[in-house]
Short mmCIF file of C-alpha atoms and ligand atoms in Angstrom, two decimals:
data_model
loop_
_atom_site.label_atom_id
_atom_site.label_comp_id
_atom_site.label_asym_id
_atom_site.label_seq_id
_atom_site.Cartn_x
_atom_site.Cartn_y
_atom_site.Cartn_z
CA UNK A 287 60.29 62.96 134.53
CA UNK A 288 61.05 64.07 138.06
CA UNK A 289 58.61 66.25 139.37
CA UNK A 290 56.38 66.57 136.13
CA UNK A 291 52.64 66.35 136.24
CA UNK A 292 51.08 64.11 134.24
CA UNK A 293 47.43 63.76 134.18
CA UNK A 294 46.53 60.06 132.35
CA UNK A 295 42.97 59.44 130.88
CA UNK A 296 41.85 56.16 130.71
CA UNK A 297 38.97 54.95 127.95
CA UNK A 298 37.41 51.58 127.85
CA UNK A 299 39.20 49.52 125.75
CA UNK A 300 40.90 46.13 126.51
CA UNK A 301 45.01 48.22 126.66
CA UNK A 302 43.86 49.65 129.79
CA UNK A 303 45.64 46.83 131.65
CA UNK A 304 48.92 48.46 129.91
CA UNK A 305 47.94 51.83 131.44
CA UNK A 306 48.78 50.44 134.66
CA UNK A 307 52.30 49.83 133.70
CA UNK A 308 53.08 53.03 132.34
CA UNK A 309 51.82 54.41 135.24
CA UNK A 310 53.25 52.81 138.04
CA UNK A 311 56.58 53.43 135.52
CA UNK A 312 56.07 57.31 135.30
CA UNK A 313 55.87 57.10 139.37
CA UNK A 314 58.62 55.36 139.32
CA UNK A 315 61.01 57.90 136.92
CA UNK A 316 59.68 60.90 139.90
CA UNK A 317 56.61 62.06 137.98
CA UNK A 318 53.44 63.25 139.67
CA UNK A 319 50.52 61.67 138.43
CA UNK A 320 46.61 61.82 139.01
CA UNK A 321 44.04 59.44 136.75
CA UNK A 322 41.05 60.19 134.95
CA UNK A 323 38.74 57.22 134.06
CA UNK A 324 35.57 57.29 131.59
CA UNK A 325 32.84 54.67 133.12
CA UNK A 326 33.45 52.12 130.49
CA UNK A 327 37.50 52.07 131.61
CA UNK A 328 36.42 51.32 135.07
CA UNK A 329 34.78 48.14 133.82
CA UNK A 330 38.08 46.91 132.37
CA UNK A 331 40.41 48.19 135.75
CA UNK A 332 39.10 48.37 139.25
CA UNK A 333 39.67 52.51 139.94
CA UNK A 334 41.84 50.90 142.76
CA UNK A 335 44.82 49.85 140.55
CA UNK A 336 45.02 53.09 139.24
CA UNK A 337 44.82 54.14 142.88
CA UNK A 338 47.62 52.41 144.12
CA UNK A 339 49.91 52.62 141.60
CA UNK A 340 49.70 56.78 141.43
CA UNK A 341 48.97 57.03 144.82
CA UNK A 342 46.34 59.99 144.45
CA UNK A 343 43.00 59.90 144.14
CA UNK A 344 41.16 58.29 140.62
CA UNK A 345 38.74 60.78 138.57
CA UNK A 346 35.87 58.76 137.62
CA UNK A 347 32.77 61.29 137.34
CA UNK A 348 32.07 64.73 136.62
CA UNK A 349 29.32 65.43 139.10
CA UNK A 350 30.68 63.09 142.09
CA UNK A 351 31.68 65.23 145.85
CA UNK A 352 34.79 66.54 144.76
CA UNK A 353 37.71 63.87 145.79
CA UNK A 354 40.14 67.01 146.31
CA UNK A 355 38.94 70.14 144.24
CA UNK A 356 35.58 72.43 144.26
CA UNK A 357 35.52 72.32 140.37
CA UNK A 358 37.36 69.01 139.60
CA UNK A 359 37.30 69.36 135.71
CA UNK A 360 39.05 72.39 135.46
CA UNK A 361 41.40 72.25 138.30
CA UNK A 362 42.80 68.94 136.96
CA UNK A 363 43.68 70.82 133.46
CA UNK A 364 45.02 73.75 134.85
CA UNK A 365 47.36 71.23 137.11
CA UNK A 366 48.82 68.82 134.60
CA UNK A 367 52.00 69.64 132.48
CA UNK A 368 51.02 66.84 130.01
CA UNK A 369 48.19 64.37 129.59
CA UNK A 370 48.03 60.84 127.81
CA UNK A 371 44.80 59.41 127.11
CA UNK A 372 45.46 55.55 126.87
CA UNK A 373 43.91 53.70 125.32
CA UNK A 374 42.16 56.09 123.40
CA UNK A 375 38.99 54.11 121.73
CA UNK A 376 36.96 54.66 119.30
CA UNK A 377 34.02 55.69 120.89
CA UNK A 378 36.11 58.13 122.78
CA UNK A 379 38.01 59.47 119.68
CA UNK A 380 34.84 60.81 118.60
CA UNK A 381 32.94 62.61 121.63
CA UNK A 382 36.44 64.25 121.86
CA UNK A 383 36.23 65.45 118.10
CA UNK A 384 32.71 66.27 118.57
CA UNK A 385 33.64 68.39 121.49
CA UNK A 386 31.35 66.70 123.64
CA UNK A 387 32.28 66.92 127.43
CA UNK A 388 30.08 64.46 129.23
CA UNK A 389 31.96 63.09 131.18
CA UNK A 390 35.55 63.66 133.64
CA UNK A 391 37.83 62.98 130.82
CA UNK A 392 36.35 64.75 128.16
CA UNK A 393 35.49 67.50 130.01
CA UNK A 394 39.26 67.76 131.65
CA UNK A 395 40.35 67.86 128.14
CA UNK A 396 38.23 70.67 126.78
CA UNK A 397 39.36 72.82 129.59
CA UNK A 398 43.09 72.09 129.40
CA UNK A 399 45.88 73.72 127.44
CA UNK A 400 48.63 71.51 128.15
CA UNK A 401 50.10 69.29 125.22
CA UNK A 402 47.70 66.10 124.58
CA UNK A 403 48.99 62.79 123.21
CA UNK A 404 46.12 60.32 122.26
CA UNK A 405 46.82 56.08 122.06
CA UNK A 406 44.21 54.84 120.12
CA UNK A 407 43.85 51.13 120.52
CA UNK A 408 41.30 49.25 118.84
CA UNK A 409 40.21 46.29 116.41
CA UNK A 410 41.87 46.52 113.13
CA UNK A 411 38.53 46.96 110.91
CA UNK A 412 37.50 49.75 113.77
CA UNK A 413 40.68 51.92 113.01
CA UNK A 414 40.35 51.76 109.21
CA UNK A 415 37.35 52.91 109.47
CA UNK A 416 36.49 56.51 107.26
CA UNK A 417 34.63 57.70 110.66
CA UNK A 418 37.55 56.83 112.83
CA UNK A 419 40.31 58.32 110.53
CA UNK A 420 38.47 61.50 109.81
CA UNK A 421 37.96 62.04 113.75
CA UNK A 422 41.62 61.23 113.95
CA UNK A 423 42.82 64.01 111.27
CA UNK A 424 40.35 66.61 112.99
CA UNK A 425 42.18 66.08 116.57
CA UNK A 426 45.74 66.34 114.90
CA UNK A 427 44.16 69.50 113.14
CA UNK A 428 43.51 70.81 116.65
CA UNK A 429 46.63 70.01 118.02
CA UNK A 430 46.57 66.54 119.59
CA UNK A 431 49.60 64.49 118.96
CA UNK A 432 48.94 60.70 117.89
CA UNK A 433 51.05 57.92 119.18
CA UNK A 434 49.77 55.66 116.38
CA UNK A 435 48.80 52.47 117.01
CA UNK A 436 51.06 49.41 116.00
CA UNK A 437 50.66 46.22 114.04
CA UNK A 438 50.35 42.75 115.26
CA UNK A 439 47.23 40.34 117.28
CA UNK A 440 44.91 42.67 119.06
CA UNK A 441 42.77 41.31 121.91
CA UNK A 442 39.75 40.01 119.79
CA UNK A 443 42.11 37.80 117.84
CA UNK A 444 42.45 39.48 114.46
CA UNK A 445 45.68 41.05 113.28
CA UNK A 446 46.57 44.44 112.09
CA UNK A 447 47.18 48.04 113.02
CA UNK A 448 45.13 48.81 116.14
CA UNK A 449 47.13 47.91 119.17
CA UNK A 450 47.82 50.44 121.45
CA UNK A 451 51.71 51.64 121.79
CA UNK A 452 53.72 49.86 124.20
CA UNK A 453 54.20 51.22 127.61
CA UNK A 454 57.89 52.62 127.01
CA UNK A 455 56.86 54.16 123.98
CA UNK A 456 54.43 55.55 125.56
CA UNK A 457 56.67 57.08 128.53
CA UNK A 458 59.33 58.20 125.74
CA UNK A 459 56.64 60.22 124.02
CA UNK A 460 55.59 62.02 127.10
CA UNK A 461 59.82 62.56 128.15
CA UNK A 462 59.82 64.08 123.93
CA UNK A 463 57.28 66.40 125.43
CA UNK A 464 59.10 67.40 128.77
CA UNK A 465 62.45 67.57 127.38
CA UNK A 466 60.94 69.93 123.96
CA UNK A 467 62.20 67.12 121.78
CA UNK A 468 62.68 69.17 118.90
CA UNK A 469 65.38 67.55 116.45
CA UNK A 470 64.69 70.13 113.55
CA UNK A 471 64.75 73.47 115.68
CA UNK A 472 66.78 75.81 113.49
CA UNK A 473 66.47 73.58 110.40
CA UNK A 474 63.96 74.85 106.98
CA UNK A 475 61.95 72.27 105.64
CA UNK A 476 60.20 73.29 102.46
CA UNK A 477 56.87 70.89 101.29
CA UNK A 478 55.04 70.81 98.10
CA UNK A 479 51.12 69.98 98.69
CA UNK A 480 48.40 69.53 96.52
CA UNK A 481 47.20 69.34 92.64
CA UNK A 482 48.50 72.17 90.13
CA UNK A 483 46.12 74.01 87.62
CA UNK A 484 47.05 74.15 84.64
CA UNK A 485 44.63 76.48 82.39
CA UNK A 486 43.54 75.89 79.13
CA UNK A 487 41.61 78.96 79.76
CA UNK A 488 39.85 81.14 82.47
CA UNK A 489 37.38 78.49 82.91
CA UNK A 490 39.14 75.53 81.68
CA UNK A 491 42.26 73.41 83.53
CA UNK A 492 44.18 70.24 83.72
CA UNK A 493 44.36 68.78 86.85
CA UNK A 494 44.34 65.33 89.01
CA UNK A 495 42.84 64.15 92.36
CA UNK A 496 45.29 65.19 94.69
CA UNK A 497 43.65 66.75 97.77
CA UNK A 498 47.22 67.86 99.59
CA UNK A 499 46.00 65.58 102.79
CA UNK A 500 49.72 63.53 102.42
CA UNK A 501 51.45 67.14 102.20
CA UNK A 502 49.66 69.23 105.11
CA UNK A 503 50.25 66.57 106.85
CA UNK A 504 53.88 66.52 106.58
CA UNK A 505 53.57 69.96 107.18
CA UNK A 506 52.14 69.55 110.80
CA UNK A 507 54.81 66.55 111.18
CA UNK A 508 57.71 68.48 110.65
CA UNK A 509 56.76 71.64 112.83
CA UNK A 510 55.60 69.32 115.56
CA UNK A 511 59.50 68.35 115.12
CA UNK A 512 60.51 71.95 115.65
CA UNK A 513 61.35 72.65 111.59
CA UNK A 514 60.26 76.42 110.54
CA UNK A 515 58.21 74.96 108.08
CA UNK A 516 57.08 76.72 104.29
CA UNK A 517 54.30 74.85 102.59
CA UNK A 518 53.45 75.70 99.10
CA UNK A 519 50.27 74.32 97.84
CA UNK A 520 48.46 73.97 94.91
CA UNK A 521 44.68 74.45 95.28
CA UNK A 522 42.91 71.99 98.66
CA UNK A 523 39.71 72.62 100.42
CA UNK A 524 42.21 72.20 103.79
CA UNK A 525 42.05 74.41 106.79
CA UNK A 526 46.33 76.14 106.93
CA UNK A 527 48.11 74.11 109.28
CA UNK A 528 49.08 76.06 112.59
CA UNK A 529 52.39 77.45 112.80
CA UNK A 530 53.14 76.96 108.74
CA UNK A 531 54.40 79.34 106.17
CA UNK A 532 51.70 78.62 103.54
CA UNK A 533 52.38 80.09 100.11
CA UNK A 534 48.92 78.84 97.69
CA UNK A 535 49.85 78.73 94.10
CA UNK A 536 47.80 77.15 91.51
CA UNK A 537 49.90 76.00 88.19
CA UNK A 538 53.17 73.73 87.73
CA UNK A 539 55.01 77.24 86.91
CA UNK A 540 54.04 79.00 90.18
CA UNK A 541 54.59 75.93 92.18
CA UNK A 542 57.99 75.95 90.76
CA UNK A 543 58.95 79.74 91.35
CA UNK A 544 57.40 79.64 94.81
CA UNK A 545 59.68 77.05 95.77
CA UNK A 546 63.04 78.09 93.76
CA UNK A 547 62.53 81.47 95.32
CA UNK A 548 61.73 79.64 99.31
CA UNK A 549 64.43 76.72 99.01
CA UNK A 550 67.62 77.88 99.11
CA UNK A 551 68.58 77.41 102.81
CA UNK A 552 66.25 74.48 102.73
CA UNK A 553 67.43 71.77 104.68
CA UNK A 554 64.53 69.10 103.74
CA UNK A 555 62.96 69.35 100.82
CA UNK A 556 59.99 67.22 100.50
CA UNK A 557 58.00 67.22 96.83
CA UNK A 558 54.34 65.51 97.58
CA UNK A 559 52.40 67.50 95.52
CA UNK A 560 50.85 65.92 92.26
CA UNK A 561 52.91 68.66 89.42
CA UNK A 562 51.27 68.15 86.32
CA UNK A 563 53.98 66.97 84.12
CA UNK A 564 52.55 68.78 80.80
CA UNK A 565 50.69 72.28 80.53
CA UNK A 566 48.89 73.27 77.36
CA UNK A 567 51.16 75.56 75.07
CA UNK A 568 48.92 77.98 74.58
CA UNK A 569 46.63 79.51 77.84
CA UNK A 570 43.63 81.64 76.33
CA UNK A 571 42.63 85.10 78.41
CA UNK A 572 39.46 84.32 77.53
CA UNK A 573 36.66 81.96 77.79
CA UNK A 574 36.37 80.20 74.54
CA UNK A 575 32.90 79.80 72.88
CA UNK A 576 32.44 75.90 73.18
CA UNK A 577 31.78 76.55 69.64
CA UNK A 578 35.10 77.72 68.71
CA UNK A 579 37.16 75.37 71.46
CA UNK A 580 39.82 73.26 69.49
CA UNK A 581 39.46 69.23 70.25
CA UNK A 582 42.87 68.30 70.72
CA UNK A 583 45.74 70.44 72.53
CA UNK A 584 49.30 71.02 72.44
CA UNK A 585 50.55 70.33 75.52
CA UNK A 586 54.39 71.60 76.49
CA UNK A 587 56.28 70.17 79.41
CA UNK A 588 56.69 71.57 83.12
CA UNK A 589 59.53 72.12 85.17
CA UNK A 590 60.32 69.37 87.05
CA UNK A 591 60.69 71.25 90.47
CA UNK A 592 62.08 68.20 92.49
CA UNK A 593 64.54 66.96 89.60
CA UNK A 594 66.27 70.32 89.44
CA UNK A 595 66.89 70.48 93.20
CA UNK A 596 68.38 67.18 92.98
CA UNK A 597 70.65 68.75 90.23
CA UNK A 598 71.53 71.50 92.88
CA UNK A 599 71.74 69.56 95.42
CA UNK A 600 73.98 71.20 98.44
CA UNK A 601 75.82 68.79 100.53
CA UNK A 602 73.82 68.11 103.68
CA UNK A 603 70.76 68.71 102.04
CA UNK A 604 68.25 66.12 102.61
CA UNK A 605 65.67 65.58 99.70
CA UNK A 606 62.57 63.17 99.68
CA UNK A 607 60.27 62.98 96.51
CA UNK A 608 56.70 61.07 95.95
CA UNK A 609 56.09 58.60 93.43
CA UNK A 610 52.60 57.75 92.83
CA UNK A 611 52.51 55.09 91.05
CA UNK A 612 49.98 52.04 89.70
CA UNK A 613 51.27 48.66 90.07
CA UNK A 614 54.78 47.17 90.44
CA UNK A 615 56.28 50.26 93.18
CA UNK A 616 59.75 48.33 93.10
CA UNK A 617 59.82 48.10 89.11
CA UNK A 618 59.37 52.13 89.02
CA UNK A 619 60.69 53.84 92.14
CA UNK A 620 64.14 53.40 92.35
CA UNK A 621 64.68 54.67 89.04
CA UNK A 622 62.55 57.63 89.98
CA UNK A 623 64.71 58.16 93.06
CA UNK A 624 68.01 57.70 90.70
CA UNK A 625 66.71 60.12 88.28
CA UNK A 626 65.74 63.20 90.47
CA UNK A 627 68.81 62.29 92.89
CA UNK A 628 66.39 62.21 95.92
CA UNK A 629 67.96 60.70 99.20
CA UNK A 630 64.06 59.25 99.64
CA UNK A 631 61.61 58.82 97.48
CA UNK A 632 57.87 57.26 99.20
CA UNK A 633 56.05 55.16 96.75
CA UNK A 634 52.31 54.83 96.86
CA UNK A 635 50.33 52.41 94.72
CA UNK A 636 47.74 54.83 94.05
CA UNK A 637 45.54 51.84 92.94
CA UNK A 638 45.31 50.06 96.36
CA UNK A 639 42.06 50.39 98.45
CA UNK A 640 42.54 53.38 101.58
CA UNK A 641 46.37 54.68 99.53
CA UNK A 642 47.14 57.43 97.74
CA UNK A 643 44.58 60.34 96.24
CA UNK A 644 42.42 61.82 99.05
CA UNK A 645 42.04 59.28 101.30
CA UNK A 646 43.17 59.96 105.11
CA UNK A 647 45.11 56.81 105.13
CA UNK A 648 47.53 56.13 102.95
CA UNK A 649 50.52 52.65 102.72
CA UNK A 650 53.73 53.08 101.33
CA UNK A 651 57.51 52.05 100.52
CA UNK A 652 60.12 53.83 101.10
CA UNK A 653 63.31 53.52 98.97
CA UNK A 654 66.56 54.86 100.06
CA UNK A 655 69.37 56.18 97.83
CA UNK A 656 71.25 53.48 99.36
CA UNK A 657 69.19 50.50 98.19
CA UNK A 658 67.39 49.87 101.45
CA UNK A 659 63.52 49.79 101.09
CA UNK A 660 61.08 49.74 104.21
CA UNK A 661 57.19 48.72 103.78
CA UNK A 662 55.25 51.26 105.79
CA UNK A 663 51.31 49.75 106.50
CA UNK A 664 48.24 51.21 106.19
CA UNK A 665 47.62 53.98 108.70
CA UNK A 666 45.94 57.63 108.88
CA UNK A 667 47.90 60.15 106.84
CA UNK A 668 49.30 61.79 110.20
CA UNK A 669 51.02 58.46 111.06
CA UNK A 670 53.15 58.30 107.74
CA UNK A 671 54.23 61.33 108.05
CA UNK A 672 55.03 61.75 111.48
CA UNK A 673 57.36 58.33 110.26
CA UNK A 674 58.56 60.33 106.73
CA UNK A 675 59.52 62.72 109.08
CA UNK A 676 61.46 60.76 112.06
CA UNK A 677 63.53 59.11 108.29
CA UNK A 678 64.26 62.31 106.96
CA UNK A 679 65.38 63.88 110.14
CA UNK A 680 67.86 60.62 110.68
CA UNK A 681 69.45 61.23 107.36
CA UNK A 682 69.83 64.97 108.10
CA UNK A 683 71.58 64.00 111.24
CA UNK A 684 73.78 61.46 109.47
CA UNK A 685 75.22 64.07 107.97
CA UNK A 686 75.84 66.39 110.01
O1 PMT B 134 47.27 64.98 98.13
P1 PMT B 134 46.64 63.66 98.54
O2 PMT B 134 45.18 63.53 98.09
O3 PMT B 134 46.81 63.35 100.02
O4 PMT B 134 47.40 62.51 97.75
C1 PMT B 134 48.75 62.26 98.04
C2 PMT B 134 49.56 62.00 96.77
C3 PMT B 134 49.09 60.71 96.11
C4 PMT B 134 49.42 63.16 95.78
C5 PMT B 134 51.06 61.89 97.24
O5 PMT B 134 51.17 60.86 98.17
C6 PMT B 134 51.98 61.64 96.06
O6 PMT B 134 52.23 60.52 95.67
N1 PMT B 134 52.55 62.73 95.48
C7 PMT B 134 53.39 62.71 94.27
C8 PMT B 134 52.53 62.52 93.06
C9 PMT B 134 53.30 62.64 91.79
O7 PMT B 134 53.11 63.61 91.10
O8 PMT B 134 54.20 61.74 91.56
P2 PMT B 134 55.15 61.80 90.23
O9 PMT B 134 55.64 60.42 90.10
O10 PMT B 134 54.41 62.37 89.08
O11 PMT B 134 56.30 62.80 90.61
C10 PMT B 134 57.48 62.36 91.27
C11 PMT B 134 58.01 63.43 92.18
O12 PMT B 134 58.46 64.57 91.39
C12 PMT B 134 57.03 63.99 93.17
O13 PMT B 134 57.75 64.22 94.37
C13 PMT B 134 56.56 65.30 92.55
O14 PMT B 134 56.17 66.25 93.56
C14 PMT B 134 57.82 65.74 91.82
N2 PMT B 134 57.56 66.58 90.63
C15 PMT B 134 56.90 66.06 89.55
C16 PMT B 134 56.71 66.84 88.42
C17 PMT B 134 57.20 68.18 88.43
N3 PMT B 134 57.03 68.97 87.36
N4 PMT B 134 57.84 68.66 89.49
C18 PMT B 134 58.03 67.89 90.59
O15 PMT B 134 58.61 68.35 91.58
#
């Protein structure tokens, strides 16, 4: 961190008292850092801490004499290398994804360009929240990075995901930045997204609920990782994600030929689209008079895209399916994994409240090849997959 510059942000929320500590810790490990405060912050921490321990000057106000700069706002963006907003709260969550800028840290943060990490930190019930999550997936959209918040007793007493990342986390995020962190530069990682069509006729389609949230997401996670990433998608209302290969396809049989054609040097494969398992046998060119439309249909099966990868598996190759399942996860998933020889395969009980089809958060299990099966909680889309991610780029390593 030697001679890095690393502006902080501080929001009010009860972690700020941790803020200190990374601080003082960043100044420690050679990095120069300046403070930003919004007025709330300065309620929880005298200005004075944050004085002391970066030994510069504290940002509390937009419209203050400037403490060291003519226009304080930008010339704090334009200096810093990196910024951290911790804690990141709620309320400050969403004047930054309403692009408000009214006051110093907001307003630093519209007018920088430098990477942004946000640690939100806040009660449980706040961070499930629908308003919360969606302001969350519209910052990651833009390009702020997440450290998501872990599990345990927050400071109100109730327990669950909300508390703020710990200090060295914190610092080892920010070094991930410095150092370009990127474990799968070089590597291919190929993602299936989304619902498939699959047409009865021009008008007319099987389908399910799948909204491709869980695979865009993945998407974002593995290029943030430094994967050239190719995303092919069945039909979403989703803006692309930034830096992706995006191929749209709509049925089972496009889905399949866009990736058979993409995945040959892929070194991750991950299937979370929702393939529709059956397609009608015969597709009609066109629209059939309601009048003349049969009542039953004879449905033929699909390729199963992920289960013939796993057939052609090359050796180093790392592949994670989806399961999404109702019920009993460990009565169904391993024998899902066994079947399509995945190395991974996440299980969501699409049945739970907040999991599964279109919702931004989303709680798995993830079952190894190996037997080994890790419970991952409830959290924002982005934070599962930034985790999927981090597994399936440990197996790739392991065998290298
Ligand atoms: O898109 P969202 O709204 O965010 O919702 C996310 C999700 C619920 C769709 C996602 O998390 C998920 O569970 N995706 C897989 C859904 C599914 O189709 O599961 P499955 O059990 O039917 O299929 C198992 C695996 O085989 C999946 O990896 C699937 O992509 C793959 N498959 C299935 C059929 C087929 N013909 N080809 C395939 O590759």
């Amino acid at each position: 961190m030697r001679g890095r510059r690393v502006l902080i942000g501080v929001s009010g929320g009860i972690a700020a008292y941790k803020t200190a500590e990374v601080v003082s810790n960043l100044v420690k490990a050679g990095a120069e850092v300046q403070v930003m405060m919004t007025e709330a912050a300065t309620r929880l921490v005298a200005p004075l801490t944050f004085q002391a321990l970066s030994q510069n000057p504290v940002y509390t106000t937009l419209l203050a004499e400037p403490k060291r700069y003519n226009v304080e706002h930008v010339a704090l963006a334009q200096w810093a290398e990196a910024a951290l907003i911790a804690p990141a709260s709620a309320n400050f969550l969403a004047r930054l994804a309403a692009g408000m800028a009214d006051d110093i840290v907001t307003a630093v943060l519209l007018a920088a360009d430098c990477p942004v990490l946000l640690a939100p930190a806040m009660n449980p019930a706040m961070w499930r929240k629908p308003s919360v999550q969606a302001n969350i997936a519209r910052l990651t959209g833009w390009g702020y990075r997440v450290v998501a918040p872990g599990s345990g007793r927050v400071a109100c007493g109730d327990t669950g995901v909300g508390r703020m990342a710990e200090p060295a986390e914190l610092i080892a995020r920010l070094e991930a930045l410095f150092t370009g962190e990127a474990p799968l530069r070089g590597r291919h990682v190929v993602i299936t997204a989304g619902p498939t069509r699959e047409h009865l006729d021009p008008v007319r389609f099987l389908s399910n609920p799948s909204t491709g949230k869980m695979g865009y997401a993945l998407a974002a996670a593995a290029r943030d990782l430094g994967a050239r990433v190719t995303l092919v998608t069945g039909p979403t209302y989703l803006a692309h994600p930034v830096g992706v290969e995006v191929v749209p396809v709509v049925s089972a049989a496009e889905m399949h030929a866009a990736v058979m054609a993409r995945a040959g040097d892929a070194d991750v494969f991950i299937g979370a689209a929702a393939v529709a398992d059956f397609r009608p046998k015969h597709q009609e060119g066109a629209k059939v008079p309601k009048a003349e439309a049969a009542t039953s249909v004879e449905l033929e099966p699909t390729r199963d895209i992920l289960a013939e990868l796993g057939a052609a598996k090359r050796p180093g190759q790392v592949l994670v399916g989806f399961a999404a399942e109702t019920g009993d996860l460990g009565a169904k998933v391993p024998a899902k994994l066994r079947r399509k020889q995945c190395d991974l395969c996440v299980g969501n009980d699409v049945t739970k409240a907040g999991a599964g089809f279109g919702h931004d958060t989303n709680e798995v299990v993830l079952y190894y090849a190996d037997g080994r099966e890790e419970a991952v909680p409830m959290q924002d889309k982005g934070a599962v997959a930034a985790l999927i991610m981090q597994r399936a780029t440990a197996l790739l390593a392991s065998r290298a």
